mmCIF file of C-alpha atoms in Angstrom:
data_model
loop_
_atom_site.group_PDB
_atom_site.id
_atom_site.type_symbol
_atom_site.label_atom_id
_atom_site.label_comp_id
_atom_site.label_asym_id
_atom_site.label_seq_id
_atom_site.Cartn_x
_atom_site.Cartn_y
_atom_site.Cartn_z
ATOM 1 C CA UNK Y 438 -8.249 -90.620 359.500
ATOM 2 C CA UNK Y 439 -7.688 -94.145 358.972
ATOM 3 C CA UNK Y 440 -6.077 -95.861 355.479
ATOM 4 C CA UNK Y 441 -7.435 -99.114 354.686
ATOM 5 C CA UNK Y 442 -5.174 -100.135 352.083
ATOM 6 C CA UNK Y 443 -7.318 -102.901 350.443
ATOM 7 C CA UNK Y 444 -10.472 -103.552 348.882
ATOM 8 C CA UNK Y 445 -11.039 -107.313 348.758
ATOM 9 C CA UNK Y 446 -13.639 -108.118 351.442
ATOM 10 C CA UNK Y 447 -11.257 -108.357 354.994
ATOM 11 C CA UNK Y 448 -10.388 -104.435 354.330
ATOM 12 C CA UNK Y 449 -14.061 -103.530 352.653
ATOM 13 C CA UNK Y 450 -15.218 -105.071 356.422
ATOM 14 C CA UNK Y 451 -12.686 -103.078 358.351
ATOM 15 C CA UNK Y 452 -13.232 -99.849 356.507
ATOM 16 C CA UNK Y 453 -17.434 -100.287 357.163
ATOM 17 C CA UNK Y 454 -16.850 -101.392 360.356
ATOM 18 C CA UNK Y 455 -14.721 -98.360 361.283
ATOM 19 C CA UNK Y 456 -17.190 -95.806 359.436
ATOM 20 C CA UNK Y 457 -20.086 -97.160 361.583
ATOM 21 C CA UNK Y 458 -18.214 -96.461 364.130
ATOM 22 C CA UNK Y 459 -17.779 -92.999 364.229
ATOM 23 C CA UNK Y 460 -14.127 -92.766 362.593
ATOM 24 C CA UNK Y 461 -13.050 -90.966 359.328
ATOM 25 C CA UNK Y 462 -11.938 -93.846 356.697
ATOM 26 C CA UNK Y 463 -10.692 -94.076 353.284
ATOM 27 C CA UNK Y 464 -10.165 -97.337 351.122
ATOM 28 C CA UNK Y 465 -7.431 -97.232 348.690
ATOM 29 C CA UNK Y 466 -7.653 -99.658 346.631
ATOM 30 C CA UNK Y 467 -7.318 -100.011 342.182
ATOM 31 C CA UNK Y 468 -9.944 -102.560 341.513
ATOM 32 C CA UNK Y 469 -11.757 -103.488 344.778
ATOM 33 C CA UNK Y 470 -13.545 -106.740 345.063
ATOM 34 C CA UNK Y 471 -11.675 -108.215 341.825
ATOM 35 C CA UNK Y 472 -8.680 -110.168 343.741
ATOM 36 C CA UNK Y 473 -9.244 -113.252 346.028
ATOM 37 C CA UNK Y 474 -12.321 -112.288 347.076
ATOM 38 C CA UNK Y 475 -13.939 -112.168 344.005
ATOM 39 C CA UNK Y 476 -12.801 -115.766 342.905
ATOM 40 C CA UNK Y 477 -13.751 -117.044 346.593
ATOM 41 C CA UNK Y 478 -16.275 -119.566 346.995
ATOM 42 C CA UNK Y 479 -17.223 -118.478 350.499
ATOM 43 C CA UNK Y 480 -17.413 -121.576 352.754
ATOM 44 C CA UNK Y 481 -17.786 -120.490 356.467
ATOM 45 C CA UNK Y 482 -16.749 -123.824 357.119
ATOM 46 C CA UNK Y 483 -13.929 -124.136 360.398
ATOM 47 C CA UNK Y 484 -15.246 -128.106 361.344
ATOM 48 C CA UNK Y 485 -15.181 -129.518 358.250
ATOM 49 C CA UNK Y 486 -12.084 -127.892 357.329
ATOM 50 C CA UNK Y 487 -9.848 -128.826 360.564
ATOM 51 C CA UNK Y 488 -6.588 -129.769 360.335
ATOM 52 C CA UNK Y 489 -4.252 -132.066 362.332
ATOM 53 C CA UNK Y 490 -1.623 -129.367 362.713
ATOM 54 C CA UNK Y 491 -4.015 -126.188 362.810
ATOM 55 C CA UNK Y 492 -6.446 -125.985 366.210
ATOM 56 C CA UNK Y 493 -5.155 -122.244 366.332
ATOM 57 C CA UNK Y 494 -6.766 -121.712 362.990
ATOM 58 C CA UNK Y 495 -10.220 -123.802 363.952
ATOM 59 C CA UNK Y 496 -10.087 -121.551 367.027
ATOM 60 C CA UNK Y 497 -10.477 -117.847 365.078
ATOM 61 C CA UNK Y 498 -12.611 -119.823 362.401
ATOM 62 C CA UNK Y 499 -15.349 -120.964 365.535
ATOM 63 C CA UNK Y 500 -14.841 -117.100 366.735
ATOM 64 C CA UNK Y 501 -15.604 -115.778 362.783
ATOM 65 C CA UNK Y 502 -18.488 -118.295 362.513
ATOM 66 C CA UNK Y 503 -20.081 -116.977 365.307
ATOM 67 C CA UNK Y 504 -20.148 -113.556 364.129
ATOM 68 C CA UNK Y 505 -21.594 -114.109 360.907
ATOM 69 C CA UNK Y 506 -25.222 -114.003 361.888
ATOM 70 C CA UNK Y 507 -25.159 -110.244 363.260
ATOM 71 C CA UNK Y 508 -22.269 -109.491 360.531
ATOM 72 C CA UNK Y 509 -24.907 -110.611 357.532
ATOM 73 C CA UNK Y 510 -27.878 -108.830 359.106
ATOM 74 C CA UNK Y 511 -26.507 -105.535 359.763
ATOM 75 C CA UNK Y 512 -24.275 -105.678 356.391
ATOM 76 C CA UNK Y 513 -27.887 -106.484 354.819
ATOM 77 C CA UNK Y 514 -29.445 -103.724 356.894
ATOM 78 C CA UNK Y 515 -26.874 -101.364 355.993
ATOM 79 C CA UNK Y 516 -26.128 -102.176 352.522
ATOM 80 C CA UNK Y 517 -30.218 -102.968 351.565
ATOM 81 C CA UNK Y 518 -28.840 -106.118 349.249
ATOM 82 C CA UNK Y 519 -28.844 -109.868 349.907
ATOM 83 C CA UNK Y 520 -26.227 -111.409 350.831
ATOM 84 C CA UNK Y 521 -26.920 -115.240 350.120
ATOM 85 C CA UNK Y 522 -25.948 -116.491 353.673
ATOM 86 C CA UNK Y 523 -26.938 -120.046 353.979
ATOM 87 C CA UNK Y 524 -26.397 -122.637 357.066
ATOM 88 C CA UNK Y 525 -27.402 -126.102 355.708
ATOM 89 C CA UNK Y 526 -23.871 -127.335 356.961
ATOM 90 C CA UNK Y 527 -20.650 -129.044 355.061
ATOM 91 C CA UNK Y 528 -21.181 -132.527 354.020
ATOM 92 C CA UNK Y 529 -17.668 -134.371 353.821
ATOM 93 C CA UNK Y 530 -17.092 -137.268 351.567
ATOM 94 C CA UNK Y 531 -14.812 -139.916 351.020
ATOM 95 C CA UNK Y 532 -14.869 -141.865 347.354
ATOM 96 C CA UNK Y 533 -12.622 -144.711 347.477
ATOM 97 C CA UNK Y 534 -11.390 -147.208 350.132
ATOM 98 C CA UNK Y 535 -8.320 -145.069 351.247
ATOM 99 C CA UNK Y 536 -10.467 -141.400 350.846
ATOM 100 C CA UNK Y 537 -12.798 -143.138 353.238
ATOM 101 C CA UNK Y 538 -10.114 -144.434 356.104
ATOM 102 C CA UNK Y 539 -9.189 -140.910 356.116
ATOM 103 C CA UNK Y 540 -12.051 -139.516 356.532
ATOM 104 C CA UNK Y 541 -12.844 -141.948 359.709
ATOM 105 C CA UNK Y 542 -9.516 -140.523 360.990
ATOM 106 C CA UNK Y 543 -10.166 -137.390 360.431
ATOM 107 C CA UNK Y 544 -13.654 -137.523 362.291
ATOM 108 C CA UNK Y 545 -11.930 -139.448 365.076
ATOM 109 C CA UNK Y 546 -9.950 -136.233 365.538
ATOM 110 C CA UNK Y 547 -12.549 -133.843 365.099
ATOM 111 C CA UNK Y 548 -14.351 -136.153 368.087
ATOM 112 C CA UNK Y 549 -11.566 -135.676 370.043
ATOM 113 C CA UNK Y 550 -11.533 -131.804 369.670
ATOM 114 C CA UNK Y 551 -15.197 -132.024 370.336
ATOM 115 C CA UNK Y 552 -16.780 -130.813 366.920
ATOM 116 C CA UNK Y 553 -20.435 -131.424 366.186
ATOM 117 C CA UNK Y 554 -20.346 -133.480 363.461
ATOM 118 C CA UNK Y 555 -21.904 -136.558 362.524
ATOM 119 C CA UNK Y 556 -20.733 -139.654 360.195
ATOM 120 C CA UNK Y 557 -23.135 -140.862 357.684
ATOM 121 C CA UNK Y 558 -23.039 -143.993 355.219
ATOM 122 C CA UNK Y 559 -22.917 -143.333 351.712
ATOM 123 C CA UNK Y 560 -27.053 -144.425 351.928
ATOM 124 C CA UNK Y 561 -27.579 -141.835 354.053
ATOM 125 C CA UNK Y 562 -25.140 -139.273 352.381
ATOM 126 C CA UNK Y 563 -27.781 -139.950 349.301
ATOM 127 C CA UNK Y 564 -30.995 -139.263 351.098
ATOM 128 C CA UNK Y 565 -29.742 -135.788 352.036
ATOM 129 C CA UNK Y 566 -28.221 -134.995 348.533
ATOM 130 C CA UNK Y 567 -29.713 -137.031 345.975
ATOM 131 C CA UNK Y 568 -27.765 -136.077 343.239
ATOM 132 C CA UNK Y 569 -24.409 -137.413 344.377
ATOM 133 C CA UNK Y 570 -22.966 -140.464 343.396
ATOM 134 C CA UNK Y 571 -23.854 -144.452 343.771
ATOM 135 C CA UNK Y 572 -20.095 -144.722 344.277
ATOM 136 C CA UNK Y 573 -19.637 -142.705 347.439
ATOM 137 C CA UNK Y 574 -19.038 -144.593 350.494
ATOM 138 C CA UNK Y 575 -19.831 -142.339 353.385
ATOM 139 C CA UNK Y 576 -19.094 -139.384 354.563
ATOM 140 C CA UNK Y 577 -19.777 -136.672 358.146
ATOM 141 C CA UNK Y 578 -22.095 -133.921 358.428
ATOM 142 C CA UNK Y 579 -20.870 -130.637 359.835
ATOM 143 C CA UNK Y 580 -24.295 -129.304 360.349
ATOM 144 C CA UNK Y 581 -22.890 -125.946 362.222
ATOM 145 C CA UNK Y 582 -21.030 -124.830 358.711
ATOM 146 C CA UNK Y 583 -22.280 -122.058 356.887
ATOM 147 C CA UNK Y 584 -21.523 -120.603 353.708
ATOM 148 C CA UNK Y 585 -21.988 -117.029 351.498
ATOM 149 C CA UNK Y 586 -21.591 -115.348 348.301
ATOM 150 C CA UNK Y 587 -18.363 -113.335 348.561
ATOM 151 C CA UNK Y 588 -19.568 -111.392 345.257
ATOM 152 C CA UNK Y 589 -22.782 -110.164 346.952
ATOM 153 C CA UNK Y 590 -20.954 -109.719 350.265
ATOM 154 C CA UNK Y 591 -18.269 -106.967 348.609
ATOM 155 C CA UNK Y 592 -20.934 -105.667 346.422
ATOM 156 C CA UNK Y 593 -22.867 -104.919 350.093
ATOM 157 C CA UNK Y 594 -19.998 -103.313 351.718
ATOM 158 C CA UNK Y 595 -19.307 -101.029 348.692
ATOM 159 C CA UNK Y 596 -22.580 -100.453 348.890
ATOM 160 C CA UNK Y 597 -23.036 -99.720 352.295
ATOM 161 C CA UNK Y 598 -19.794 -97.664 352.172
ATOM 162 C CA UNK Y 599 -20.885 -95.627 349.763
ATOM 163 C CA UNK Y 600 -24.164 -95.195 351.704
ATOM 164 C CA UNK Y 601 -21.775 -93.382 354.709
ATOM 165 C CA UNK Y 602 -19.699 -91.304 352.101
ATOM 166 C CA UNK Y 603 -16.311 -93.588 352.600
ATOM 167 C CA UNK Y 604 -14.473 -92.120 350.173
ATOM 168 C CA UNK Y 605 -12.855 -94.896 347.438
ATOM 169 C CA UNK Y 606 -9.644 -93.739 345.735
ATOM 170 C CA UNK Y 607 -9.101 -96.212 343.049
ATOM 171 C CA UNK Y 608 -4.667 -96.237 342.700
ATOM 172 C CA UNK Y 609 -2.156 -98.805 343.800
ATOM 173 C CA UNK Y 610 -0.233 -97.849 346.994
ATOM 174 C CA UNK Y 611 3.676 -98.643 346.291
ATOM 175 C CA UNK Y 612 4.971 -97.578 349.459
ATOM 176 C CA UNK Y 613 4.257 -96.742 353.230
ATOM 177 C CA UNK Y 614 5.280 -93.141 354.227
ATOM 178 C CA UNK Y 615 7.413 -92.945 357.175
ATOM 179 C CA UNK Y 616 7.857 -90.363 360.008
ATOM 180 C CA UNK Y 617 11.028 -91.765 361.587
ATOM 181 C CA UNK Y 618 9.789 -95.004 362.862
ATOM 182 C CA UNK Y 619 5.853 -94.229 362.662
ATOM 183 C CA UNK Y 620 4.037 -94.875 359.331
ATOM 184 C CA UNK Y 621 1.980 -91.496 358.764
ATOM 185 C CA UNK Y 622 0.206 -92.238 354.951
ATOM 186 C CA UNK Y 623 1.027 -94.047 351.817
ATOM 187 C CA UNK Y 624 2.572 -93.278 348.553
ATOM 188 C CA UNK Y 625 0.249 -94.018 345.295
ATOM 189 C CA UNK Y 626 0.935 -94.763 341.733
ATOM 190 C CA UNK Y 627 0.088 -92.272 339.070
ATOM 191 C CA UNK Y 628 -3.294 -92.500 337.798
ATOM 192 C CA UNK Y 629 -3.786 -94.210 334.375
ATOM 193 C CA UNK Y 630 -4.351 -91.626 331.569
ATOM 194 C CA UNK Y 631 -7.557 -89.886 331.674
ATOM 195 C CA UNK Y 632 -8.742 -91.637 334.956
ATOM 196 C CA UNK Y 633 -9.966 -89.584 338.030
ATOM 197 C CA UNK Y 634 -7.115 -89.484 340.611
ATOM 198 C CA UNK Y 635 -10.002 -89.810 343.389
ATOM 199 C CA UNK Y 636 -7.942 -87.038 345.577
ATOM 200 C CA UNK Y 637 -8.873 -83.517 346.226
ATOM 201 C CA UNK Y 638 -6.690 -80.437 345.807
ATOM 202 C CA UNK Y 639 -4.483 -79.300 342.303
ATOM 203 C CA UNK Y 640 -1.602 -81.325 342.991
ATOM 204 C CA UNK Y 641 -3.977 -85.085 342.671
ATOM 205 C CA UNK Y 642 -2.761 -86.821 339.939
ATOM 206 C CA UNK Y 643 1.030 -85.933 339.851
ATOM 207 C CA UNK Y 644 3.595 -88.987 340.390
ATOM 208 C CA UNK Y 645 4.306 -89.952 343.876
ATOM 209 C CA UNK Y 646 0.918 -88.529 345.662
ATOM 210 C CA UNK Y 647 0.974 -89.036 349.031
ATOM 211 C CA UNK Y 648 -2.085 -89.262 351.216
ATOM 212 C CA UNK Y 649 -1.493 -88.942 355.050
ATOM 213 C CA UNK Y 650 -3.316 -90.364 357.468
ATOM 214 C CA UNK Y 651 -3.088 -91.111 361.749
ATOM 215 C CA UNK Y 652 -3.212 -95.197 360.571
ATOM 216 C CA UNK Y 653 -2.413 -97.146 357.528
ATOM 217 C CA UNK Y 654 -4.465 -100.446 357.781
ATOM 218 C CA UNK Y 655 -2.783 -102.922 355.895
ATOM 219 C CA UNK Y 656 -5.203 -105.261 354.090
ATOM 220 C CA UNK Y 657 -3.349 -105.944 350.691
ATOM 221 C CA UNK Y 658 -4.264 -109.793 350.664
ATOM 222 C CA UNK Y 659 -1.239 -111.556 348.754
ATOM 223 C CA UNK Y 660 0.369 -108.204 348.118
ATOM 224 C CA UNK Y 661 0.496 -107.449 351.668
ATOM 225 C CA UNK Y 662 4.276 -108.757 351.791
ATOM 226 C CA UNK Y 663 5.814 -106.308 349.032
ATOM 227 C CA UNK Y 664 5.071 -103.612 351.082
ATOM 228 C CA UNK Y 665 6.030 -104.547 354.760
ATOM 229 C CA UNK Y 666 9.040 -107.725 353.983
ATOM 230 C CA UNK Y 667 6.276 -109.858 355.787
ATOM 231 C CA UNK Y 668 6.417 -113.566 354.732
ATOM 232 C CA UNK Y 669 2.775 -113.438 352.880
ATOM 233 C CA UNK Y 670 3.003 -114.919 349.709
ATOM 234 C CA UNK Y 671 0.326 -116.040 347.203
ATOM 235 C CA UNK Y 672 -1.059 -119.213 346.969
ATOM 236 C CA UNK Y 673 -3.173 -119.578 343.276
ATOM 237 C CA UNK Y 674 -6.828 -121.327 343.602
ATOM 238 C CA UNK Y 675 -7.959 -122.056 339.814
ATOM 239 C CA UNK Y 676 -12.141 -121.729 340.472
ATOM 240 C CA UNK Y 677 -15.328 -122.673 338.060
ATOM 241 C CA UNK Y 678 -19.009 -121.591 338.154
ATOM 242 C CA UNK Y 679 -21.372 -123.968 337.048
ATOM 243 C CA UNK Y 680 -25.157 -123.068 336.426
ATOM 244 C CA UNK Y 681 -28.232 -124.431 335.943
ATOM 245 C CA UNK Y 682 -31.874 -123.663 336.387
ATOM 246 C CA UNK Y 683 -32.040 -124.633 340.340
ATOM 247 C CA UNK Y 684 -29.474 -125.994 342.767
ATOM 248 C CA UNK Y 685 -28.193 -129.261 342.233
ATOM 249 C CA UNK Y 686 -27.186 -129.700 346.008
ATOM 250 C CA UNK Y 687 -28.789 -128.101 348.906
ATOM 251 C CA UNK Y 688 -25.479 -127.983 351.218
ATOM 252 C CA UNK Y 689 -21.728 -127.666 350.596
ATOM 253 C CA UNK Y 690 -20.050 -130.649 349.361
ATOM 254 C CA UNK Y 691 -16.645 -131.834 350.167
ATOM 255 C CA UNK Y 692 -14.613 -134.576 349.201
ATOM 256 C CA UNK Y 693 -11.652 -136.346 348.977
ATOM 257 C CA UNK Y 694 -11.415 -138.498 345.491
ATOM 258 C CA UNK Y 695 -8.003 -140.592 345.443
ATOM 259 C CA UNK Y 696 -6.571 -138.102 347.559
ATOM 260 C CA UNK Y 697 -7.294 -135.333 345.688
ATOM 261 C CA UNK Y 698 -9.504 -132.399 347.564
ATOM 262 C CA UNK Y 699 -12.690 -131.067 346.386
ATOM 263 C CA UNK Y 700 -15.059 -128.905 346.953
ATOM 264 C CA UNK Y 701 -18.676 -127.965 345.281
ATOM 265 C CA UNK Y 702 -20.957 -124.336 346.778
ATOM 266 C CA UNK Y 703 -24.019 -124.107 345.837
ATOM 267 C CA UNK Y 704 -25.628 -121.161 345.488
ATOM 268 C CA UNK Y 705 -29.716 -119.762 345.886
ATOM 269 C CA UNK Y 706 -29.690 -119.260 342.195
ATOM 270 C CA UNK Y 707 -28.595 -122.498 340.851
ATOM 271 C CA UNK Y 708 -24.727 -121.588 340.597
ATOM 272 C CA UNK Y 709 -22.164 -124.135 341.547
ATOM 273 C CA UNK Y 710 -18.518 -122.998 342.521
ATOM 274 C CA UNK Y 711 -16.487 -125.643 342.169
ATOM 275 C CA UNK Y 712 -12.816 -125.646 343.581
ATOM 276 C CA UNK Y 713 -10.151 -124.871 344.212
ATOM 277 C CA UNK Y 714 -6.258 -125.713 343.375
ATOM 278 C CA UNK Y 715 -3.563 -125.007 345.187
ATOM 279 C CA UNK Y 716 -0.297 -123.811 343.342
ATOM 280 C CA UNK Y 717 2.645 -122.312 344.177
ATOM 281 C CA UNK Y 718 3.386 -119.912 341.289
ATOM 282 C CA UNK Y 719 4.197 -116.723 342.739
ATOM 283 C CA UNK Y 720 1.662 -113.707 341.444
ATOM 284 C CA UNK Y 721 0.638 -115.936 338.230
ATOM 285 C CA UNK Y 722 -3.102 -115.712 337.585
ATOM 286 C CA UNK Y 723 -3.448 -117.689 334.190
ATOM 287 C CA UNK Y 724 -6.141 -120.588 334.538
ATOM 288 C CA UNK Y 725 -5.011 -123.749 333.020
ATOM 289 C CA UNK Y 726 -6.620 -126.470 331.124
ATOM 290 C CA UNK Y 727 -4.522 -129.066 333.830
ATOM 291 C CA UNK Y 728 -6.397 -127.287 336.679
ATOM 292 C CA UNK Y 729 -9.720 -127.245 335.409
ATOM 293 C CA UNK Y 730 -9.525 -130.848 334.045
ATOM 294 C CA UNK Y 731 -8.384 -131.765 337.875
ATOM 295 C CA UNK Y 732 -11.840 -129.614 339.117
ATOM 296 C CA UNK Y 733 -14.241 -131.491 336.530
ATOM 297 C CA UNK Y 734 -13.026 -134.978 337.024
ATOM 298 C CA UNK Y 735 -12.916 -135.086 341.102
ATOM 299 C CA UNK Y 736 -16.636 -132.902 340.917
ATOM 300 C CA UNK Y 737 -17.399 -135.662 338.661
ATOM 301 C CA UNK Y 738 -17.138 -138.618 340.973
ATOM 302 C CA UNK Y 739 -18.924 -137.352 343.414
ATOM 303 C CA UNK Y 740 -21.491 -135.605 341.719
ATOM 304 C CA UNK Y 741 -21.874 -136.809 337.995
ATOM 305 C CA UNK Y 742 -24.993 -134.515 337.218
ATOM 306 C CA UNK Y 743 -21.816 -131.247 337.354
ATOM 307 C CA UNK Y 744 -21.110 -132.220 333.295
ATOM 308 C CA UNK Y 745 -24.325 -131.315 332.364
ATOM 309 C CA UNK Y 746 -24.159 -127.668 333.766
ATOM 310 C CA UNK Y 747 -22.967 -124.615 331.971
ATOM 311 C CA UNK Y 748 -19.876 -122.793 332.555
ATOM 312 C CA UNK Y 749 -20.735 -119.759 333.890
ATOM 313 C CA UNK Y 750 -16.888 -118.486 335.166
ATOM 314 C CA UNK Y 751 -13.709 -119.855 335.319
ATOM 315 C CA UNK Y 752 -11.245 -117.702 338.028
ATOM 316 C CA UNK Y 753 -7.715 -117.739 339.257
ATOM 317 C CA UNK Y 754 -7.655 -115.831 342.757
ATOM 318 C CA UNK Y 755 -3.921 -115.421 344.724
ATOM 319 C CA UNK Y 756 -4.467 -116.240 349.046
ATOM 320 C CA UNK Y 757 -2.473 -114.552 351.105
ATOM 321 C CA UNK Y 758 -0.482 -116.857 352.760
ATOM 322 C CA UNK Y 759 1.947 -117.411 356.096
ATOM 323 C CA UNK Y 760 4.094 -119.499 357.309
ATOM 324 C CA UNK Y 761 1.697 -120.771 359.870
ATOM 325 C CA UNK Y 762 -1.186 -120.506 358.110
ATOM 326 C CA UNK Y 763 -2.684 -117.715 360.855
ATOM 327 C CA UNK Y 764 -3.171 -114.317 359.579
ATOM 328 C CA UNK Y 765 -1.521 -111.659 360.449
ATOM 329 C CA UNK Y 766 -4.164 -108.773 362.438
ATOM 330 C CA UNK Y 767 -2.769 -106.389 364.847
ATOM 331 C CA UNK Y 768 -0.703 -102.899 365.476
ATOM 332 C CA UNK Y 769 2.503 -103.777 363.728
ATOM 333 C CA UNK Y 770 4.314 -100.299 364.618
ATOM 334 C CA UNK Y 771 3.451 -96.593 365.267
ATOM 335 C CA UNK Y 772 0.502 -95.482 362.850
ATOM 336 C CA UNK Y 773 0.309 -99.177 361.707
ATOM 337 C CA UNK Y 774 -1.892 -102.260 361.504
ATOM 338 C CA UNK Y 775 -2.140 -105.332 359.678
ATOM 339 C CA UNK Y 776 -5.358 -107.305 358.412
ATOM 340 C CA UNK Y 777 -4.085 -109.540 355.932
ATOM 341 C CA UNK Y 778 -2.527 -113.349 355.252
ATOM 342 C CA UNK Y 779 -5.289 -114.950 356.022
ATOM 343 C CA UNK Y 780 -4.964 -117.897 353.074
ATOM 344 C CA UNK Y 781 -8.620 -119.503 352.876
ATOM 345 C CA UNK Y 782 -10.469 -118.345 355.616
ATOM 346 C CA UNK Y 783 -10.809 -114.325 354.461
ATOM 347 C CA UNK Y 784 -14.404 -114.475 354.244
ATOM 348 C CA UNK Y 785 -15.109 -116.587 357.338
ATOM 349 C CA UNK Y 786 -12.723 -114.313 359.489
ATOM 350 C CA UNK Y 787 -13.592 -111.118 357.994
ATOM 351 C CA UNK Y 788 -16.167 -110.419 360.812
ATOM 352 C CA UNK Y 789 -13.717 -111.634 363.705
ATOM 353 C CA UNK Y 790 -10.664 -109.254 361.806
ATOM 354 C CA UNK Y 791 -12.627 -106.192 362.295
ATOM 355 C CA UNK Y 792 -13.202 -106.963 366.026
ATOM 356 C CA UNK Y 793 -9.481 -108.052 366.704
ATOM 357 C CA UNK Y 794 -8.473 -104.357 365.360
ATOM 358 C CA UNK Y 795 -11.120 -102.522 367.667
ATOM 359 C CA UNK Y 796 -9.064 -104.616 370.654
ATOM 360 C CA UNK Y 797 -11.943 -107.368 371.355
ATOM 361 C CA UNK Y 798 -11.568 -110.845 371.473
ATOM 362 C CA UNK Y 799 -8.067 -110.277 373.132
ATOM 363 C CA UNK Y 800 -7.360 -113.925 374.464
ATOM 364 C CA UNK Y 801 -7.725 -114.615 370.120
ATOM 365 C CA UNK Y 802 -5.609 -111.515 369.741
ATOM 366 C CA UNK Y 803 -2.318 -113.256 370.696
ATOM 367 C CA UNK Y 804 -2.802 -116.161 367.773
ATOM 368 C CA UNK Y 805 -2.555 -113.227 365.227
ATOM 369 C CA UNK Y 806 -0.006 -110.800 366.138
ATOM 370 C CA UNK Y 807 2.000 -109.464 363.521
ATOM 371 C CA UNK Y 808 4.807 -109.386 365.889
ATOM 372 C CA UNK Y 809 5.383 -113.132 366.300
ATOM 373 C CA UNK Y 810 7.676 -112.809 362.526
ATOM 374 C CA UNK Y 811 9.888 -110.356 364.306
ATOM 375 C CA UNK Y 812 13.584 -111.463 364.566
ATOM 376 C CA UNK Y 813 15.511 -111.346 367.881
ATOM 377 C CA UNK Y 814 17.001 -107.232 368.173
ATOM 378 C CA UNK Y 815 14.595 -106.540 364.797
ATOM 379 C CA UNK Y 816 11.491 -103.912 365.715
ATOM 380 C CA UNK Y 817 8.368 -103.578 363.740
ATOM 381 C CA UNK Y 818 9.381 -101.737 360.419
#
């Protein structure tokens, strides 16, 4: 039996992936589809979010975007719920002088990599979303980005999970179980008072339950680190959800406003995620009146209709981050693997994670291997 030791919606994918498959699974997991993936906006977006330093990372996010199509159908086959996939594209935006000579840069490079996109005055940027601002100057179309509704997407796989009797034990896992060097099951924390232990037999409940298993699947998102010494820490995204009566944009929005990054998601039922921060504050979840002021004004620039919307949600969600920025997906040891640290791009790679653990896609495989933080002499743990 595998462990998937996660809920959020890389080890939700894994564990449905691995039940359609034939194999005996169990999630383990206290809240699932509450952590990062529940404050995620879901942008499937590896063009318009390329990086100088990062072609690795636009590598395994053109491999996830490419699975999406047959990931959302089956999931939607499987699951018998909508998943709000859309592929109207990313349209990236540039406010003032300087936001605007970056962006030209920044397609320059994305030319040179060979990206589909196209640049667009702000004229044109207007005729496809009306709503945006008189004051943007231009900005490029990424018409090959997608987007989805993480919400809907883990509500699917629980669904569908529950459809193929995974079982779901709802504890916290506060250490691996060893066998010498092989990891053979995980070590929960007592259940809160009164609370089904989700385990079978007389002993379930008692401190210290173990639950064995042939492989521990390690998909603890920013957590992922206090149980293996991995360098994944958490990165803190402060998130709103706007609403109104229909959709205020018709594709992702992106923009840079004096430097500052923004992003807007719209959604088929006139939500509006607007994000995200970045902060460094360890496992600190607290949204802040600094943060959201930050979200408002930048969404305001570029799209001055946002103030008029009501606040449907306001989020904090923790990304597991590396070093590198690649995640971390691969045996990492006898009787375990690792699906986690994959900072932004959970949702787009969750379809691409599930395939690098059933040993496809090996020529990606190497980009991810948990074995590249290994010291000189120092084995897997």
């Amino acid at each position: 039996m595998d462990l998937i030791v996660g809920g959020g919606v890389v080890g939700l994918s894994v564990a449905w992936r691995l039940g359609r498959s034939g194999a005996k699974v169990t999630v383990i997991d206290p809240a699932p589809a509450s952590g990062a993936s529940h404050a995620a906006a879901g942008m499937l977006a590896p063009v318009s979010e390329v990086s100088y330093t990062e072609e690795p990372l636009l590598r395994l996010g053109l491999a996830g975007l490419s699975r999406w199509p047959a990931f959302a159908a089956e999931l939607e086959a499987d699951s018998g719920l909508a998943l709000d996939y859309r592929t109207q594209g990313t349209l990236d935006l540039a406010f003032g002088g300087d936001d605007m000579a970056a962006l030209e840069e920044l397609a320059a490079f994305m030319d040179k990599l060979g990206l589909p996109v196209r640049r667009l005055t702000g004229r044109e940027c207007r005729r496809l979303e009306p709503m945006l601002a008189p004051s943007v100057r231009g900005g490029v179309l990424a018409e090959g980005d997608a987007w989805v509704d993480p919400r809907r997407v883990t509500a699917a796989l629980l669904a569908a999970l529950e459809r193929a009797g995974v079982p779901l034990v709802r504890r916290r896992v506060t250490e691996l179980v060893r066998d010498g060097s092989a990891v053979v099951g995980v070590r929960l924390a007592p259940p809160s008072p009164g609370a089904s232990t989700g385990l079978p037999g007389p002993s379930a409940g008692s401190p210290g339950d173990v639950l064995l298993g042939e492989r521990v699947v390690l998909a603890a998102g920013a957590w992922s680190g206090e149980l293996t010494g991995l360098p994944v820490r958490p990165v803190k995204g402060q998130i709103m959800r706007l609403r109104s009566p229909s959709p205020l944009l018709g594709r992702c929005v992106r923009g840079m406003v004096h430097g500052s990054p923004i992003y807007l998601v719209p959604r088929g039922d006139g939500e509006l995620v607007v994000g995200a921060t970045q902060e460094e504050l360890g496992f600190d979840t607290s949204v802040t009146a600094g943060g959201l002021y930050e979200l408002l004004r930048d969404a305001r620039e570029l799209v001055p209709g946002v103030t008029e919307l009501q606040v449907a949600d306001i989020v904090a969600g923790l990304r597991p981050c590396t070093p590198d920025n690649l995640p971390l997906i691969g045996p990492y040891g006898p009787g375990l693997a690792l699906a986690t640290g994959h900072h932004r791009a959970g949702v787009l790679l969750a379809p691409l994670t599930t395939a690098l653990l059933h040993g496809e896609e090996g020529e990606l495989a190497a980009l991810c291997s948990p074995q590249r933080f290994q010291t000189a002499g120092q084995g897997s743990i």
